[in-house]
């Protein structure tokens, strides 16, 4: 199911993923979901291989929400296909578990080195998620959006305002007002 066209409307920050050694971070928006808007089960809860991977790890599968704002990945739809990682020409994404192998729920407020793998086939398993750790490097080419099988990615520069409002750094510049 495609990520909501009006994302992040109706959601709020439930976590913050930071890039170590920088001021860069992105929000994780929630609440997460177990069902899509059409009533069908969210992809990660419906995919038998993903469910089996969580079971093999001994991790409880819970709704996670959307990681990122301008480059947003619905982690409840992401089935760890890796097409976005392979398609991205500027390596916005990394497999988060290859940087820090922790449960998804702990990743929601973690700081990552940004040294995780950006190779499609190097995910730890199907519990891994493509995280837009370097969303600030996005060149808005939309390659990731076009290749994502469950349509779990939304790239929208205009969501910068939502990111800044959540961070408390938004400044509205009126016509004729000098830049701050």
mmCIF file of C-alpha atoms in Angstrom, residues 4-168:
data_model
loop_
_atom_site.group_PDB
_atom_site.id
_atom_site.type_symbol
_atom_site.label_atom_id
_atom_site.label_comp_id
_atom_site.label_asym_id
_atom_site.label_seq_id
_atom_site.Cartn_x
_atom_site.Cartn_y
_atom_site.Cartn_z
ATOM 1 C CA UNK A 4 -0.120 8.283 2.480
ATOM 2 C CA UNK A 5 -0.212 11.089 -0.057
ATOM 3 C CA UNK A 6 -0.762 13.570 2.792
ATOM 4 C CA UNK A 7 2.145 12.270 4.912
ATOM 5 C CA UNK A 8 2.953 13.397 7.656
ATOM 6 C CA UNK A 9 -0.494 14.847 8.297
ATOM 7 C CA UNK A 10 -2.125 13.186 11.299
ATOM 8 C CA UNK A 11 1.171 11.752 12.552
ATOM 9 C CA UNK A 12 3.593 12.997 15.188
ATOM 10 C CA UNK A 13 7.257 12.369 15.937
ATOM 11 C CA UNK A 14 7.666 9.215 18.050
ATOM 12 C CA UNK A 15 11.429 8.936 17.675
ATOM 13 C CA UNK A 16 14.517 10.572 16.266
ATOM 14 C CA UNK A 17 17.303 8.849 14.333
ATOM 15 C CA UNK A 18 20.560 10.796 14.345
ATOM 16 C CA UNK A 19 23.709 10.625 12.220
ATOM 17 C CA UNK A 20 26.731 10.472 14.533
ATOM 18 C CA UNK A 21 29.197 13.351 14.408
ATOM 19 C CA UNK A 22 26.751 15.682 12.642
ATOM 20 C CA UNK A 23 23.710 17.786 13.443
ATOM 21 C CA UNK A 24 21.658 15.722 10.975
ATOM 22 C CA UNK A 25 18.711 13.695 12.161
ATOM 23 C CA UNK A 26 15.325 12.614 10.948
ATOM 24 C CA UNK A 27 12.068 11.945 12.715
ATOM 25 C CA UNK A 28 10.237 8.681 13.025
ATOM 26 C CA UNK A 29 6.534 9.464 12.654
ATOM 27 C CA UNK A 30 3.737 7.492 14.240
ATOM 28 C CA UNK A 31 1.724 5.866 15.325
ATOM 29 C CA UNK A 32 2.685 2.853 13.274
ATOM 30 C CA UNK A 33 0.092 0.592 11.715
ATOM 31 C CA UNK A 34 -0.852 -3.056 11.506
ATOM 32 C CA UNK A 35 -3.568 -2.370 8.912
ATOM 33 C CA UNK A 36 -3.537 -0.292 5.753
ATOM 34 C CA UNK A 37 -6.198 2.327 5.065
ATOM 35 C CA UNK A 38 -8.101 -0.190 2.921
ATOM 36 C CA UNK A 39 -8.308 -2.578 5.893
ATOM 37 C CA UNK A 40 -5.716 -5.024 4.565
ATOM 38 C CA UNK A 41 -2.865 -6.109 6.795
ATOM 39 C CA UNK A 42 0.238 -3.899 6.586
ATOM 40 C CA UNK A 43 2.856 -5.532 4.366
ATOM 41 C CA UNK A 44 5.350 -6.522 7.092
ATOM 42 C CA UNK A 45 2.586 -8.233 9.065
ATOM 43 C CA UNK A 46 1.227 -10.027 5.964
ATOM 44 C CA UNK A 47 4.543 -11.216 4.497
ATOM 45 C CA UNK A 48 5.242 -14.762 5.759
ATOM 46 C CA UNK A 49 9.001 -14.424 5.183
ATOM 47 C CA UNK A 50 9.191 -11.195 7.206
ATOM 48 C CA UNK A 51 7.098 -12.708 10.025
ATOM 49 C CA UNK A 52 9.392 -15.768 10.033
ATOM 50 C CA UNK A 53 12.489 -13.534 10.251
ATOM 51 C CA UNK A 54 11.113 -11.798 13.347
ATOM 52 C CA UNK A 55 10.306 -15.182 14.880
ATOM 53 C CA UNK A 56 13.815 -16.484 14.136
ATOM 54 C CA UNK A 57 15.286 -13.436 15.910
ATOM 55 C CA UNK A 58 12.919 -13.871 18.852
ATOM 56 C CA UNK A 59 11.696 -10.298 18.383
ATOM 57 C CA UNK A 60 8.096 -9.217 18.741
ATOM 58 C CA UNK A 61 6.792 -7.591 15.593
ATOM 59 C CA UNK A 62 5.192 -4.237 16.399
ATOM 60 C CA UNK A 63 4.031 -1.228 14.367
ATOM 61 C CA UNK A 64 7.023 1.068 13.804
ATOM 62 C CA UNK A 65 5.820 4.106 11.849
ATOM 63 C CA UNK A 66 7.546 6.118 9.135
ATOM 64 C CA UNK A 67 11.288 6.824 9.249
ATOM 65 C CA UNK A 68 12.306 10.123 7.690
ATOM 66 C CA UNK A 69 10.438 13.232 6.617
ATOM 67 C CA UNK A 70 11.620 14.551 3.234
ATOM 68 C CA UNK A 71 12.634 10.984 2.373
ATOM 69 C CA UNK A 72 10.090 8.908 4.247
ATOM 70 C CA UNK A 73 10.078 5.097 4.493
ATOM 71 C CA UNK A 74 7.006 3.444 5.971
ATOM 72 C CA UNK A 75 8.688 0.768 8.082
ATOM 73 C CA UNK A 76 5.339 -1.032 8.443
ATOM 74 C CA UNK A 77 5.256 -1.490 4.674
ATOM 75 C CA UNK A 78 9.011 -1.967 4.020
ATOM 76 C CA UNK A 79 9.655 -5.669 3.374
ATOM 77 C CA UNK A 80 13.453 -5.249 3.111
ATOM 78 C CA UNK A 81 13.530 -5.726 -0.640
ATOM 79 C CA UNK A 82 16.445 -3.294 -0.962
ATOM 80 C CA UNK A 83 15.485 -1.885 -4.343
ATOM 81 C CA UNK A 84 15.688 1.660 -2.937
ATOM 82 C CA UNK A 85 19.215 1.068 -1.652
ATOM 83 C CA UNK A 86 20.328 -0.213 -5.032
ATOM 84 C CA UNK A 87 18.615 2.583 -6.977
ATOM 85 C CA UNK A 88 19.788 5.569 -4.931
ATOM 86 C CA UNK A 89 22.680 7.329 -6.715
ATOM 87 C CA UNK A 90 23.771 9.251 -3.577
ATOM 88 C CA UNK A 91 23.422 6.525 -0.922
ATOM 89 C CA UNK A 92 20.701 8.160 1.157
ATOM 90 C CA UNK A 93 19.723 4.757 2.578
ATOM 91 C CA UNK A 94 21.506 2.180 4.668
ATOM 92 C CA UNK A 95 20.433 -1.124 6.161
ATOM 93 C CA UNK A 96 20.175 0.058 9.740
ATOM 94 C CA UNK A 97 21.020 -3.351 11.281
ATOM 95 C CA UNK A 98 24.364 -3.443 9.427
ATOM 96 C CA UNK A 99 25.343 -0.246 11.277
ATOM 97 C CA UNK A 100 23.856 -1.206 14.643
ATOM 98 C CA UNK A 101 22.188 -4.613 15.053
ATOM 99 C CA UNK A 102 19.421 -3.684 17.466
ATOM 100 C CA UNK A 103 15.667 -4.343 17.462
ATOM 101 C CA UNK A 104 13.581 -1.994 15.301
ATOM 102 C CA UNK A 105 11.988 -0.449 18.385
ATOM 103 C CA UNK A 106 15.405 0.587 19.718
ATOM 104 C CA UNK A 107 16.372 2.107 16.372
ATOM 105 C CA UNK A 108 13.597 4.685 16.765
ATOM 106 C CA UNK A 109 15.808 6.814 19.040
ATOM 107 C CA UNK A 110 19.293 5.682 18.103
ATOM 108 C CA UNK A 111 22.361 7.451 16.766
ATOM 109 C CA UNK A 112 24.024 5.702 13.842
ATOM 110 C CA UNK A 113 27.540 6.121 12.467
ATOM 111 C CA UNK A 114 26.242 6.037 8.900
ATOM 112 C CA UNK A 115 28.551 3.144 8.118
ATOM 113 C CA UNK A 116 25.792 0.616 7.479
ATOM 114 C CA UNK A 117 25.670 -1.224 4.205
ATOM 115 C CA UNK A 118 24.143 0.432 1.176
ATOM 116 C CA UNK A 119 24.285 -2.793 -0.845
ATOM 117 C CA UNK A 120 20.950 -4.433 -1.623
ATOM 118 C CA UNK A 121 22.010 -7.982 -0.752
ATOM 119 C CA UNK A 122 23.816 -7.152 2.488
ATOM 120 C CA UNK A 123 20.831 -6.794 4.805
ATOM 121 C CA UNK A 124 21.038 -8.860 7.993
ATOM 122 C CA UNK A 125 17.648 -10.471 7.335
ATOM 123 C CA UNK A 126 14.093 -9.423 6.506
ATOM 124 C CA UNK A 127 13.690 -7.598 9.843
ATOM 125 C CA UNK A 128 16.216 -5.040 8.592
ATOM 126 C CA UNK A 129 14.922 -1.738 7.259
ATOM 127 C CA UNK A 130 16.153 0.699 4.672
ATOM 128 C CA UNK A 131 16.710 3.840 6.700
ATOM 129 C CA UNK A 132 17.132 7.262 5.063
ATOM 130 C CA UNK A 133 20.063 8.070 7.372
ATOM 131 C CA UNK A 134 21.365 10.642 4.886
ATOM 132 C CA UNK A 135 18.050 12.154 3.765
ATOM 133 C CA UNK A 136 19.810 15.538 3.729
ATOM 134 C CA UNK A 137 21.866 14.255 0.744
ATOM 135 C CA UNK A 138 18.804 13.423 -1.371
ATOM 136 C CA UNK A 139 18.882 14.910 -4.885
ATOM 137 C CA UNK A 140 15.113 14.356 -5.388
ATOM 138 C CA UNK A 141 15.589 12.016 -8.360
ATOM 139 C CA UNK A 142 12.747 9.763 -7.160
ATOM 140 C CA UNK A 143 14.569 6.569 -8.184
ATOM 141 C CA UNK A 144 13.775 4.960 -4.814
ATOM 142 C CA UNK A 145 10.081 5.772 -5.125
ATOM 143 C CA UNK A 146 9.841 4.248 -8.583
ATOM 144 C CA UNK A 147 11.402 0.897 -7.597
ATOM 145 C CA UNK A 148 9.877 0.199 -4.158
ATOM 146 C CA UNK A 149 7.611 -2.884 -4.520
ATOM 147 C CA UNK A 150 5.192 -1.991 -1.683
ATOM 148 C CA UNK A 151 5.412 1.753 -2.499
ATOM 149 C CA UNK A 152 6.643 2.393 1.037
ATOM 150 C CA UNK A 153 8.693 5.507 0.142
ATOM 151 C CA UNK A 154 7.624 9.107 -0.303
ATOM 152 C CA UNK A 155 10.084 11.813 -1.316
ATOM 153 C CA UNK A 156 8.782 15.344 -0.855
ATOM 154 C CA UNK A 157 10.983 18.391 -0.310
ATOM 155 C CA UNK A 158 7.996 20.364 0.966
ATOM 156 C CA UNK A 159 7.957 18.154 4.073
ATOM 157 C CA UNK A 160 10.977 20.135 5.311
ATOM 158 C CA UNK A 161 8.483 22.472 6.963
ATOM 159 C CA UNK A 162 6.960 19.574 8.958
ATOM 160 C CA UNK A 163 10.471 18.465 9.995
ATOM 161 C CA UNK A 164 11.390 21.974 11.159
ATOM 162 C CA UNK A 165 8.081 22.512 12.971
ATOM 163 C CA UNK A 166 8.560 19.246 14.868
ATOM 164 C CA UNK A 167 12.124 20.315 15.736
ATOM 165 C CA UNK A 168 11.004 23.785 16.814
#
